[in-house]
Structure formats: C-alpha cells, structure tokens
CSV table of C-alpha atoms in Angstrom, one decimal:
chain,number,residue,atom,x,y,z
A,1,UNK,CA,-42.7,-41.5,-78.3
A,2,UNK,CA,-40.5,-43.5,-75.9
A,3,UNK,CA,-41.9,-46.1,-73.5
A,4,UNK,CA,-41.0,-43.8,-70.5
A,5,UNK,CA,-42.8,-40.9,-72.1
A,6,UNK,CA,-45.9,-43.0,-72.8
A,7,UNK,CA,-46.0,-44.1,-69.2
A,8,UNK,CA,-45.4,-40.6,-67.8
A,9,UNK,CA,-48.9,-40.0,-66.4
A,10,UNK,CA,-48.9,-43.4,-64.7
A,11,UNK,CA,-45.4,-42.8,-63.4
A,12,UNK,CA,-46.3,-39.4,-62.0
A,13,UNK,CA,-49.4,-40.9,-60.3
A,14,UNK,CA,-47.4,-43.7,-58.8
A,15,UNK,CA,-44.7,-41.3,-57.6
A,16,UNK,CA,-47.3,-39.0,-56.0
A,17,UNK,CA,-48.8,-42.0,-54.2
A,18,UNK,CA,-45.5,-43.1,-52.9
A,19,UNK,CA,-44.5,-39.6,-51.7
A,20,UNK,CA,-47.8,-39.1,-49.9
A,21,UNK,CA,-47.5,-42.5,-48.3
A,22,UNK,CA,-44.0,-41.9,-47.0
A,23,UNK,CA,-44.9,-38.4,-45.9
A,24,UNK,CA,-47.7,-39.8,-43.9
A,25,UNK,CA,-45.5,-42.4,-42.3
A,26,UNK,CA,-42.7,-39.9,-41.5
A,27,UNK,CA,-45.1,-37.5,-40.0
A,28,UNK,CA,-46.6,-40.1,-37.7
A,29,UNK,CA,-43.4,-40.5,-35.7
A,30,UNK,CA,-41.1,-38.2,-33.8
A,31,UNK,CA,-38.6,-41.0,-32.9
A,32,UNK,CA,-35.4,-40.6,-34.9
A,33,UNK,CA,-34.8,-44.3,-35.1
A,34,UNK,CA,-38.3,-45.0,-36.4
A,35,UNK,CA,-37.9,-42.2,-38.9
A,36,UNK,CA,-34.7,-43.7,-40.2
A,37,UNK,CA,-36.3,-47.1,-40.4
A,38,UNK,CA,-39.2,-45.7,-42.5
A,39,UNK,CA,-36.7,-43.9,-44.8
A,40,UNK,CA,-34.7,-47.1,-45.3
A,41,UNK,CA,-37.7,-49.3,-45.9
A,42,UNK,CA,-39.2,-46.7,-48.4
A,43,UNK,CA,-36.0,-46.3,-50.3
A,44,UNK,CA,-35.3,-50.0,-50.5
A,45,UNK,CA,-38.8,-51.1,-51.4
A,46,UNK,CA,-39.6,-48.1,-53.5
A,47,UNK,CA,-36.6,-48.7,-55.7
A,48,UNK,CA,-36.9,-52.5,-55.6
A,49,UNK,CA,-33.5,-53.0,-54.0
A,50,UNK,CA,-31.9,-55.5,-51.7
A,51,UNK,CA,-30.5,-53.1,-49.0
A,52,UNK,CA,-30.6,-49.5,-47.9
A,53,UNK,CA,-28.6,-47.4,-45.4
A,54,UNK,CA,-29.1,-43.9,-44.1
A,55,UNK,CA,-26.1,-42.0,-43.1
A,56,UNK,CA,-26.6,-39.0,-40.9
A,57,UNK,CA,-24.3,-36.0,-41.5
A,58,UNK,CA,-22.2,-34.6,-38.6
A,59,UNK,CA,-21.2,-31.1,-39.8
A,60,UNK,CA,-18.8,-30.6,-36.9
A,61,UNK,CA,-16.7,-33.6,-37.6
A,62,UNK,CA,-17.5,-33.5,-41.4
A,63,UNK,CA,-18.4,-37.2,-41.1
A,64,UNK,CA,-21.3,-39.5,-42.1
A,65,UNK,CA,-22.4,-42.0,-39.5
A,66,UNK,CA,-24.9,-44.8,-39.1
A,67,UNK,CA,-25.7,-47.7,-36.8
A,68,UNK,CA,-25.5,-51.3,-37.8
A,69,UNK,CA,-29.1,-52.1,-37.0
A,70,UNK,CA,-30.6,-49.5,-39.3
A,71,UNK,CA,-27.7,-49.6,-41.8
A,72,UNK,CA,-25.9,-52.6,-43.2
A,73,UNK,CA,-28.0,-55.2,-41.5
A,74,UNK,CA,-31.4,-53.8,-42.6
A,75,UNK,CA,-32.7,-55.9,-45.4
A,76,UNK,CA,-36.2,-56.6,-46.8
A,77,UNK,CA,-38.3,-58.3,-44.1
A,78,UNK,CA,-36.1,-57.4,-41.2
A,79,UNK,CA,-37.5,-55.7,-38.1
A,80,UNK,CA,-35.8,-52.6,-36.8
A,81,UNK,CA,-34.1,-53.4,-33.4
A,82,UNK,CA,-32.2,-50.1,-32.7
A,83,UNK,CA,-28.6,-49.4,-33.5
A,84,UNK,CA,-25.8,-50.6,-31.3
A,85,UNK,CA,-22.6,-50.2,-33.2
A,86,UNK,CA,-21.8,-46.8,-34.8
A,87,UNK,CA,-20.0,-46.6,-38.1
A,88,UNK,CA,-18.4,-43.4,-39.1
A,89,UNK,CA,-16.8,-42.5,-42.5
A,90,UNK,CA,-15.3,-39.2,-43.7
A,91,UNK,CA,-17.7,-37.1,-45.7
A,92,UNK,CA,-15.0,-36.7,-48.4
A,93,UNK,CA,-14.5,-40.4,-49.2
A,94,UNK,CA,-16.3,-43.1,-51.0
A,95,UNK,CA,-19.5,-43.0,-53.0
A,96,UNK,CA,-21.5,-41.5,-50.1
A,97,UNK,CA,-18.8,-38.9,-49.5
A,98,UNK,CA,-18.9,-37.9,-53.2
A,99,UNK,CA,-22.6,-37.5,-52.8
A,100,UNK,CA,-22.0,-35.1,-50.0
A,101,UNK,CA,-19.5,-33.1,-51.9
A,102,UNK,CA,-21.6,-32.8,-55.1
A,103,UNK,CA,-24.9,-32.7,-53.2
A,104,UNK,CA,-26.3,-34.7,-56.1
A,105,UNK,CA,-27.4,-38.3,-56.8
A,106,UNK,CA,-24.6,-40.7,-57.6
A,107,UNK,CA,-25.7,-43.7,-59.7
A,108,UNK,CA,-23.1,-46.4,-59.9
A,109,UNK,CA,-24.2,-49.4,-62.1
A,110,UNK,CA,-21.2,-51.5,-61.2
A,111,UNK,CA,-19.6,-50.9,-57.8
A,112,UNK,CA,-16.5,-52.9,-58.4
A,113,UNK,CA,-15.7,-50.9,-61.5
A,114,UNK,CA,-15.9,-47.6,-59.5
A,115,UNK,CA,-12.6,-46.5,-57.7
A,116,UNK,CA,-14.7,-44.7,-55.0
A,117,UNK,CA,-16.2,-48.0,-53.8
A,118,UNK,CA,-14.7,-49.5,-50.6
A,119,UNK,CA,-14.6,-53.3,-51.1
A,120,UNK,CA,-13.6,-53.8,-47.4
A,121,UNK,CA,-17.2,-53.3,-46.4
A,122,UNK,CA,-18.3,-56.3,-48.4
A,123,UNK,CA,-15.4,-58.4,-47.0
A,124,UNK,CA,-16.5,-57.5,-43.5
A,125,UNK,CA,-20.2,-58.2,-44.0
A,126,UNK,CA,-20.1,-61.0,-46.6
A,127,UNK,CA,-22.5,-59.0,-48.8
A,128,UNK,CA,-21.8,-58.6,-52.5
A,129,UNK,CA,-22.5,-55.0,-53.7
A,130,UNK,CA,-23.4,-54.7,-57.4
A,131,UNK,CA,-25.1,-51.4,-58.0
A,132,UNK,CA,-25.3,-48.3,-55.8
A,133,UNK,CA,-27.6,-45.3,-55.7
A,134,UNK,CA,-26.5,-42.5,-53.3
A,135,UNK,CA,-29.1,-39.8,-52.6
A,136,UNK,CA,-28.3,-36.6,-50.7
A,137,UNK,CA,-31.0,-35.8,-48.1
A,138,UNK,CA,-31.3,-32.0,-48.2
A,139,UNK,CA,-33.9,-29.9,-46.3
A,140,UNK,CA,-35.9,-27.1,-47.8
A,141,UNK,CA,-33.4,-24.6,-46.2
A,142,UNK,CA,-30.5,-26.3,-48.1
A,143,UNK,CA,-29.2,-28.1,-45.0
A,144,UNK,CA,-27.6,-31.5,-45.6
A,145,UNK,CA,-29.3,-34.0,-43.2
A,146,UNK,CA,-27.5,-37.1,-44.5
A,147,UNK,CA,-27.2,-39.5,-47.4
A,148,UNK,CA,-29.4,-42.5,-48.3
A,149,UNK,CA,-27.5,-45.3,-50.0
A,150,UNK,CA,-29.5,-48.0,-51.8
A,151,UNK,CA,-27.8,-51.2,-52.9
A,152,UNK,CA,-28.4,-53.8,-55.6
A,153,UNK,CA,-31.4,-52.9,-57.8
A,154,UNK,CA,-33.2,-56.2,-58.6
A,155,UNK,CA,-32.8,-57.0,-62.2
A,156,UNK,CA,-30.0,-54.6,-63.1
A,157,UNK,CA,-28.8,-51.1,-62.5
A,158,UNK,CA,-30.8,-48.1,-61.1
A,159,UNK,CA,-32.7,-46.2,-63.7
A,160,UNK,CA,-33.5,-42.5,-64.4
A,161,UNK,CA,-37.0,-43.4,-63.0
A,162,UNK,CA,-35.4,-44.6,-59.8
A,163,UNK,CA,-33.5,-41.4,-59.5
A,164,UNK,CA,-36.7,-39.4,-59.9
A,165,UNK,CA,-38.4,-41.4,-57.2
A,166,UNK,CA,-35.4,-41.1,-54.9
A,167,UNK,CA,-35.3,-37.3,-55.4
A,168,UNK,CA,-39.0,-37.0,-54.5
A,169,UNK,CA,-38.6,-39.1,-51.4
A,170,UNK,CA,-35.3,-37.5,-50.3
A,171,UNK,CA,-36.8,-34.0,-49.5
A,172,UNK,CA,-39.4,-35.5,-47.2
A,173,UNK,CA,-36.9,-37.8,-45.6
A,174,UNK,CA,-34.5,-34.9,-44.9
A,175,UNK,CA,-37.2,-32.8,-43.2
A,176,UNK,CA,-38.3,-35.7,-41.1
A,177,UNK,CA,-34.7,-36.5,-40.1
A,178,UNK,CA,-34.1,-32.9,-39.1
A,179,UNK,CA,-37.3,-32.8,-37.0
A,180,UNK,CA,-36.4,-36.1,-35.4
A,181,UNK,CA,-32.9,-35.0,-34.6
A,182,UNK,CA,-34.2,-31.7,-33.0
A,183,UNK,CA,-36.7,-33.6,-30.9
A,184,UNK,CA,-34.1,-36.1,-29.8
A,185,UNK,CA,-31.6,-33.4,-29.0
A,186,UNK,CA,-34.3,-31.6,-27.0
A,187,UNK,CA,-35.1,-34.8,-25.1
A,188,UNK,CA,-31.4,-35.4,-24.3
A,189,UNK,CA,-31.1,-31.8,-23.2
A,190,UNK,CA,-34.2,-32.1,-20.9
A,191,UNK,CA,-32.9,-35.3,-19.4
A,192,UNK,CA,-29.5,-33.7,-18.8
A,193,UNK,CA,-31.2,-30.7,-17.2
A,194,UNK,CA,-33.2,-33.0,-14.9
A,195,UNK,CA,-30.1,-34.9,-14.0
A,196,UNK,CA,-28.2,-31.7,-13.2
A,197,UNK,CA,-31.1,-30.4,-11.1
A,198,UNK,CA,-31.1,-33.6,-9.2
A,199,UNK,CA,-27.3,-33.4,-8.7
A,200,UNK,CA,-27.7,-29.8,-7.5
A,201,UNK,CA,-30.4,-30.9,-5.1
A,202,UNK,CA,-28.1,-33.6,-3.7
A,203,UNK,CA,-25.2,-31.2,-3.5
A,204,UNK,CA,-27.2,-28.5,-1.8
A,205,UNK,CA,-28.5,-31.1,0.7
A,206,UNK,CA,-24.9,-31.6,1.9
A,207,UNK,CA,-24.6,-27.9,2.9
A,208,UNK,CA,-25.5,-27.1,6.5
A,209,UNK,CA,-29.2,-26.1,6.8
A,210,UNK,CA,-28.6,-24.5,10.2
A,211,UNK,CA,-25.3,-23.4,11.7
A,212,UNK,CA,-24.3,-24.3,15.2
A,213,UNK,CA,-24.8,-21.8,18.0
A,214,UNK,CA,-21.4,-20.5,19.2
A,215,UNK,CA,-21.5,-18.4,22.3
A,216,UNK,CA,-19.9,-15.0,21.8
A,217,UNK,CA,-19.4,-15.7,18.1
A,218,UNK,CA,-21.5,-15.1,14.9
A,219,UNK,CA,-21.1,-17.2,11.9
A,220,UNK,CA,-22.6,-17.1,8.4
A,221,UNK,CA,-22.0,-18.9,5.1
A,222,UNK,CA,-23.4,-18.7,1.5
A,223,UNK,CA,-22.7,-20.4,-1.8
A,224,UNK,CA,-23.9,-19.8,-5.4
A,225,UNK,CA,-22.8,-22.2,-8.2
A,226,UNK,CA,-21.9,-21.0,-11.7
A,227,UNK,CA,-23.8,-24.0,-13.1
A,228,UNK,CA,-26.5,-26.3,-11.8
A,229,UNK,CA,-23.8,-27.9,-9.7
A,230,UNK,CA,-20.7,-26.1,-8.4
A,231,UNK,CA,-17.1,-26.9,-7.7
A,232,UNK,CA,-17.3,-25.1,-4.4
A,233,UNK,CA,-18.4,-26.7,-1.1
A,234,UNK,CA,-18.4,-25.6,2.5
A,235,UNK,CA,-19.2,-27.2,5.8
A,236,UNK,CA,-19.5,-26.1,9.5
A,237,UNK,CA,-19.5,-28.8,12.1
A,238,UNK,CA,-20.4,-27.9,15.7
A,239,UNK,CA,-19.0,-30.1,18.5
A,240,UNK,CA,-19.7,-30.6,22.2
A,241,UNK,CA,-16.6,-32.1,23.8
A,242,UNK,CA,-14.8,-34.5,21.6
A,243,UNK,CA,-17.6,-36.0,19.5
A,244,UNK,CA,-19.4,-34.5,16.5
A,245,UNK,CA,-23.1,-34.1,17.3
A,246,UNK,CA,-25.6,-33.3,14.6
A,247,UNK,CA,-27.9,-32.0,17.3
A,248,UNK,CA,-25.6,-29.1,17.8
A,249,UNK,CA,-26.8,-27.7,14.4
A,250,UNK,CA,-30.1,-26.9,15.9
A,251,UNK,CA,-30.6,-23.4,17.1
A,252,UNK,CA,-29.7,-21.2,20.1
A,253,UNK,CA,-29.1,-22.2,23.6
A,254,UNK,CA,-32.3,-20.4,24.7
A,255,UNK,CA,-34.2,-23.3,23.0
A,256,UNK,CA,-32.7,-25.7,25.4
A,257,UNK,CA,-29.7,-26.7,23.2
A,258,UNK,CA,-26.2,-26.4,24.5
A,259,UNK,CA,-23.9,-24.2,22.6
A,260,UNK,CA,-21.0,-25.9,20.7
A,261,UNK,CA,-17.7,-25.7,22.4
A,262,UNK,CA,-15.8,-26.2,19.1
A,263,UNK,CA,-16.5,-25.9,15.4
A,264,UNK,CA,-14.8,-27.2,12.3
A,265,UNK,CA,-15.0,-25.0,9.2
A,266,UNK,CA,-14.3,-26.0,5.6
A,267,UNK,CA,-14.2,-24.3,2.2
A,268,UNK,CA,-13.2,-26.4,-0.8
A,269,UNK,CA,-12.9,-25.1,-4.4
A,270,UNK,CA,-12.4,-27.8,-7.0
A,271,UNK,CA,-11.0,-26.7,-10.4
A,272,UNK,CA,-13.7,-26.1,-12.9
A,273,UNK,CA,-17.4,-26.2,-12.2
A,274,UNK,CA,-20.1,-28.7,-13.0
A,275,UNK,CA,-20.8,-32.2,-11.9
A,276,UNK,CA,-17.2,-33.5,-11.8
A,277,UNK,CA,-15.8,-30.7,-9.6
A,278,UNK,CA,-19.0,-30.8,-7.5
A,279,UNK,CA,-18.3,-34.5,-6.7
A,280,UNK,CA,-14.7,-33.7,-5.8
A,281,UNK,CA,-15.7,-30.8,-3.5
A,282,UNK,CA,-18.4,-33.0,-1.9
A,283,UNK,CA,-15.8,-35.8,-1.4
A,284,UNK,CA,-13.6,-33.3,0.5
A,285,UNK,CA,-16.5,-32.4,2.8
A,286,UNK,CA,-17.3,-36.1,3.5
A,287,UNK,CA,-13.6,-36.8,4.3
A,288,UNK,CA,-13.5,-33.9,6.7
A,289,UNK,CA,-16.5,-35.2,8.6
A,290,UNK,CA,-15.0,-38.6,8.8
A,291,UNK,CA,-11.7,-37.1,10.1
A,292,UNK,CA,-13.5,-35.1,12.7
A,293,UNK,CA,-15.5,-38.1,13.8
A,294,UNK,CA,-12.4,-40.1,14.5
A,295,UNK,CA,-10.7,-37.2,16.3
A,296,UNK,CA,-8.0,-36.5,13.7
A,297,UNK,CA,-6.1,-33.2,13.7
A,298,UNK,CA,-6.3,-30.7,10.8
A,299,UNK,CA,-2.8,-31.6,9.5
A,300,UNK,CA,-3.6,-35.3,9.4
A,301,UNK,CA,-6.9,-34.7,7.8
A,302,UNK,CA,-5.3,-32.7,5.1
A,303,UNK,CA,-2.6,-35.3,4.4
A,304,UNK,CA,-5.1,-38.1,4.1
A,305,UNK,CA,-7.4,-36.1,1.9
A,306,UNK,CA,-4.4,-35.3,-0.4
A,307,UNK,CA,-3.5,-39.0,-0.7
A,308,UNK,CA,-7.1,-39.9,-1.6
A,309,UNK,CA,-7.6,-37.1,-4.0
A,310,UNK,CA,-4.3,-37.9,-5.7
A,311,UNK,CA,-5.7,-41.4,-6.4
A,312,UNK,CA,-9.1,-40.2,-7.5
A,313,UNK,CA,-8.7,-37.0,-9.5
A,314,UNK,CA,-7.8,-37.0,-13.2
A,315,UNK,CA,-4.5,-35.3,-14.2
A,316,UNK,CA,-4.6,-31.5,-13.9
A,317,UNK,CA,-7.4,-31.4,-11.4
A,318,UNK,CA,-7.0,-30.3,-7.8
A,319,UNK,CA,-9.0,-28.8,-4.9
A,320,UNK,CA,-8.0,-25.7,-3.0
A,321,UNK,CA,-9.1,-26.2,0.6
A,322,UNK,CA,-9.3,-24.2,3.8
A,323,UNK,CA,-9.7,-25.8,7.2
A,324,UNK,CA,-10.5,-24.0,10.4
A,325,UNK,CA,-11.0,-25.2,14.0
A,326,UNK,CA,-12.6,-22.8,16.4
A,327,UNK,CA,-12.1,-23.1,20.1
A,328,UNK,CA,-15.0,-21.1,21.6
A,329,UNK,CA,-13.7,-21.0,25.2
A,330,UNK,CA,-10.2,-19.8,24.1
A,331,UNK,CA,-11.5,-17.6,21.3
A,332,UNK,CA,-8.8,-19.1,19.1
A,333,UNK,CA,-9.0,-20.2,15.4
A,334,UNK,CA,-6.6,-22.8,14.1
A,335,UNK,CA,-6.4,-22.3,10.3
A,336,UNK,CA,-4.8,-24.4,7.6
A,337,UNK,CA,-4.9,-23.5,3.9
A,338,UNK,CA,-4.1,-25.8,1.1
A,339,UNK,CA,-3.9,-23.3,-1.8
A,340,UNK,CA,-7.0,-21.4,-0.6
A,341,UNK,CA,-6.1,-17.7,-0.7
A,342,UNK,CA,-6.5,-14.9,0.1
A,343,UNK,CA,-7.7,-15.3,3.7
A,344,UNK,CA,-8.3,-12.1,5.7
A,345,UNK,CA,-8.3,-11.5,9.4
A,346,UNK,CA,-9.9,-8.2,10.3
A,347,UNK,CA,-8.6,-6.5,13.4
A,348,UNK,CA,-11.5,-4.5,14.8
A,349,UNK,CA,-9.4,-2.4,17.2
A,350,UNK,CA,-7.2,-1.1,14.3
A,351,UNK,CA,-9.8,-1.5,11.5
A,352,UNK,CA,-7.1,-3.2,9.5
A,353,UNK,CA,-6.9,-6.4,7.5
A,354,UNK,CA,-4.2,-9.0,7.8
A,355,UNK,CA,-3.6,-11.2,4.8
A,356,UNK,CA,-3.2,-14.9,5.9
A,357,UNK,CA,-1.2,-16.8,3.2
A,358,UNK,CA,-1.7,-20.3,2.1
A,359,UNK,CA,0.2,-22.9,4.1
A,360,UNK,CA,0.7,-25.4,1.2
A,361,UNK,CA,-0.3,-26.3,-2.3
A,362,UNK,CA,-3.9,-27.4,-3.2
A,363,UNK,CA,-4.9,-31.0,-2.5
A,364,UNK,CA,-4.2,-33.5,-5.2
A,365,UNK,CA,-1.2,-31.6,-6.7
A,366,UNK,CA,1.6,-33.5,-5.0
A,367,UNK,CA,1.8,-37.2,-3.9
A,368,UNK,CA,3.2,-36.2,-0.5
A,369,UNK,CA,1.8,-33.1,1.1
A,370,UNK,CA,4.2,-31.1,3.3
A,371,UNK,CA,1.9,-29.8,6.1
A,372,UNK,CA,3.0,-28.0,9.2
A,373,UNK,CA,0.9,-27.6,12.3
A,374,UNK,CA,-2.0,-25.2,11.8
A,375,UNK,CA,-1.5,-21.5,12.5
A,376,UNK,CA,-3.5,-20.5,15.6
A,377,UNK,CA,-4.8,-16.9,16.0
A,378,UNK,CA,-6.5,-15.3,18.9
A,379,UNK,CA,-9.7,-13.4,17.8
A,380,UNK,CA,-10.4,-10.2,19.8
A,381,UNK,CA,-13.9,-8.8,20.3
A,382,UNK,CA,-15.2,-7.5,16.9
A,383,UNK,CA,-12.6,-9.3,14.9
A,384,UNK,CA,-13.6,-11.1,11.6
A,385,UNK,CA,-12.1,-14.0,9.7
A,386,UNK,CA,-13.0,-13.9,6.1
A,387,UNK,CA,-12.9,-16.9,3.6
A,388,UNK,CA,-14.2,-16.1,0.1
A,389,UNK,CA,-13.7,-18.2,-3.0
A,390,UNK,CA,-12.1,-16.6,-6.0
A,391,UNK,CA,-15.4,-16.4,-7.8
A,392,UNK,CA,-16.2,-13.3,-5.7
A,393,UNK,CA,-12.9,-11.5,-6.2
A,394,UNK,CA,-12.8,-12.4,-9.9
A,395,UNK,CA,-16.5,-11.5,-10.7
A,396,UNK,CA,-16.7,-9.3,-13.8
A,397,UNK,CA,-19.4,-7.5,-15.8
A,398,UNK,CA,-20.3,-8.8,-19.2
A,399,UNK,CA,-18.1,-6.2,-20.9
A,400,UNK,CA,-15.0,-7.6,-19.0
A,401,UNK,CA,-14.0,-4.1,-18.0
A,402,UNK,CA,-12.4,-5.3,-14.8
A,403,UNK,CA,-12.8,-7.6,-11.8
A,404,UNK,CA,-14.5,-7.0,-8.5
A,405,UNK,CA,-11.2,-7.4,-6.7
A,406,UNK,CA,-10.0,-7.7,-3.2
A,407,UNK,CA,-9.7,-4.0,-2.5
A,408,UNK,CA,-13.4,-3.4,-3.2
A,409,UNK,CA,-14.3,-6.4,-1.2
A,410,UNK,CA,-12.3,-5.3,1.8
A,411,UNK,CA,-13.7,-1.8,1.8
A,412,UNK,CA,-17.3,-3.2,1.9
A,413,UNK,CA,-16.4,-5.5,4.7
A,414,UNK,CA,-14.8,-2.7,6.7
A,415,UNK,CA,-17.9,-0.5,6.1
A,416,UNK,CA,-20.2,-3.3,7.5
A,417,UNK,CA,-17.8,-4.7,10.1
A,418,UNK,CA,-20.1,-3.6,13.0
A,419,UNK,CA,-23.0,-5.7,11.6
A,420,UNK,CA,-23.7,-9.4,11.7
A,421,UNK,CA,-21.8,-12.0,9.7
A,422,UNK,CA,-24.8,-12.6,7.5
A,423,UNK,CA,-25.2,-8.8,6.8
A,424,UNK,CA,-21.5,-8.6,5.8
A,425,UNK,CA,-22.0,-11.4,3.3
A,426,UNK,CA,-25.2,-9.8,2.0
A,427,UNK,CA,-23.4,-6.5,1.5
A,428,UNK,CA,-20.7,-8.1,-0.5
A,429,UNK,CA,-23.1,-10.2,-2.5
A,430,UNK,CA,-25.3,-7.2,-3.4
A,431,UNK,CA,-22.2,-5.2,-4.4
A,432,UNK,CA,-21.0,-8.0,-6.7
A,433,UNK,CA,-24.5,-8.2,-8.3
A,434,UNK,CA,-24.4,-4.4,-9.0
A,435,UNK,CA,-20.9,-4.6,-10.3
A,436,UNK,CA,-21.6,-7.4,-12.7
A,437,UNK,CA,-25.0,-6.2,-13.8
A,438,UNK,CA,-26.6,-9.3,-12.4
A,439,UNK,CA,-25.3,-11.7,-15.0
A,440,UNK,CA,-24.9,-15.3,-14.2
A,441,UNK,CA,-21.5,-16.0,-12.5
A,442,UNK,CA,-18.6,-17.5,-14.5
A,443,UNK,CA,-17.3,-19.2,-11.4
A,444,UNK,CA,-18.8,-20.5,-8.2
A,445,UNK,CA,-19.1,-18.0,-5.4
A,446,UNK,CA,-18.8,-19.1,-1.7
A,447,UNK,CA,-18.3,-17.1,1.5
A,448,UNK,CA,-17.7,-17.9,5.1
A,449,UNK,CA,-17.6,-15.1,7.7
A,450,UNK,CA,-16.7,-15.7,11.4
A,451,UNK,CA,-17.1,-12.9,13.8
A,452,UNK,CA,-16.2,-12.7,17.5
A,453,UNK,CA,-18.9,-10.5,18.9
A,454,UNK,CA,-18.0,-7.2,20.5
A,455,UNK,CA,-19.2,-6.6,24.1
A,456,UNK,CA,-22.1,-4.5,22.8
A,457,UNK,CA,-23.3,-7.3,20.5
A,458,UNK,CA,-23.6,-10.0,23.1
C-alpha cells in the first residue's frame, strides 16, 4: 500500500473540511473583489504556495483578465486593496491559455523549461516563478468562469494531491465568481438606469412646461424619446417687445398676463439617441435662448451654433435644426431649416400642403455655414405649420412591413385640420401607435404644430 493510499481517509477528511470552509467564505460575500480574494487566498494557502492569481474569462474578447491588486501582487499576508491596473492576455497563449483550451489542470514543475511560460512577467515584477499549477474554474453548467494560477509550491513541485484539492475548490470558486459577476453586472446596470433616469429628468426639465399665449394662434408640442434620453429637443420662447420674458409662458391673457407679441420656435434632432445626442440637442436649445436674449437674428444664431457644434461634436455627428420666429401682429412666420425636413405648410383655403425644403445642411457638418435670410410666410386663418422629426415619418411595426410615411401623416393632419393644434398631434400620435402596434420607438419622435385660428375659433 502506498503512503498516499494509506493516508486516503485523512486526505479526504482534510479536503472535505477545506471545501466546506471555502464554500462558507464564498457564500458570505456577494462582492466580486472579495470573492476573488477568497479564492486566491484559499488556492495559495491550501496548496502551500507563494502566490496565486485569478484570471476572469471574457468570452466576447476570448481573453483572460485580472487586476494587479488581486493578481500578481497578492502574496501570503497581504491585504486586498482592490484592483487598479487591468492585465489582459489572449485565452490561447501561455500556460493559463492552454488551461482554457484544454479545460483541464496544467501542472508545470519547472516554468523555465516550459515553452508556454512567458518570462517577461518575471522580468517586469522581479518575481522568480518556479512551479505553476493552472486550474480551470468551470461552473456546474460547464461555463468557464476563469483560471486560477498558483505559483511556487513550497518545497518542490505541485503534487497529485494538490491537483485533487484544486479541483475540489475550483467548482465552488467558479460558481461564486459567476454569482458575483451577475450581481456586479446588475448593480452596474441599476446605476446606469438611475443615471439615465436622472439625465431624462434633467432633459425633460428643459422642455417648456407651459406654452406662451399667442393671440389668434394655437400652438402645441410633444416629444417622446426612443431611450431614457433622446436626441430630439424643442423649445418655444414667448417675447413681449424685444426682451425674452419667462413670465410670458404663464397662461392666457384672461389671467392678467399679456399675450406674447413674438415667439421663437426650435426643433433640434441630433444624430443617434441616448445621452450624447441628448446633450447636443440640449446645447442647441441653450444657444438659441442666449441668441434670443441678445437680440440676434435667426441666420446669425444658426451660424454661431454651427461654429460651436463644429468644435464640440465628434466626427460624423451633426444636428438637424429648424428655427421659427412668429410675428403675431403680422401673422408671419420666418423659418430657417438646417437639414430639418420635411416641413409642411397647410393652406386651409385650398386644403393643400406646401413642402418647405431645408435651407442649408445640418449644423456641425461644415466649418462655414452658408445661410441666407430666413424665408418669411404669411399664415392665413386656419393655416397650419407642421414640424415633425423623422421618428414619426419613419415609425414602423415590429415586422418592418413599411414606414408610417409622410402621405399617411398628411392625410391625418388634413382630417383634423379644423381641430386644435394639440388634437392634431394627438391624432398623429395615436395613429402611429396603432400602426406600430405600440412597440417602443426606434427613434425619437417630436412634433410642433402652429395654427393660425380661423375666425370661428377665436
């Protein structure tokens, strides 16, 4: 009988004790860094080695990665301080990589005699590697969580007994790593969702809560982002005389408030959707307000916006923008479109639509924007001016059988042209919902409808 066989009952009892101990420690924490530290300490101390490293496996990149503080710097007696420098290696190279490929323990008694060993690591750290035991960490559902690599068995090379101990510990370690990673991913996702919700709240707070009262005109606006935050923005600024006055946005004249004599209108649609485009669209809104406050004209505002966005936006990003200035007394609308199209002017007397083309390219595309004076149109009683973002026209059902389109949109507007601006938007919005089956939008949807009231509506 061999010595190992004679000690088998004692070995099994010791192994069971170690497995139960590490299982208890691993189950006591849900923090991934703490779990990794427990695995490292257990592997190192349980196998009487000098160092241990746990590499997590990244299946998308097919790489193994670890952090210095719970990898190469973690020796017996060290406290875990949290990783700061990530180290990544291909999952096809080195001893750890071979462990991944074989999904089996790799026992190397002399590292410097093994061609798979990378001596550069020792050169960088000043550590001398003698023996290596690489253990695949595989969950009960055969998913590779990572590789534990234990270095320098005290007193010689790693033994068959060490491999047996490592195998028993590895299954528990893999399950704990997977649980810790799932919890960490969930916490990151929840934090991201909270941050996005806050960003949405901030963005929504920039939209007008009440629209200015415009005598003989009706105005409505609506926006729905595709994500928590959208790349669309709109603004409507009422003015008395030459100075923007926030008090104008406060109800009808019957409440003692003067009606606005002019109004500036804006729709901005930044490429993409999410936090980045939302910031760009909100930036456009802020620049419009500053331009209005200093009395700049639409053309100058557009040029200065373009210069600023050209400096701020990353390559390939731009903002389609529409500016409008309503003169209430003259019933005229000055309109300037930087890539925002189509725009529609509904002539109530003829019940026809006029397509107003864009005046120039989107903001942020060219260094120097060529902008002419805004086009000015005279709105007749019952006329509408329609500004919708492309998220409405391009809305599609889940089966992708077609888009909502401009023709369908205009027919709905024509059918509801005698109603309020808000009712027109509601009709289009409801029709889009029916057409798409109520699925979440792929793109932000924003609408502005300006109506000059007919005599019978005043």
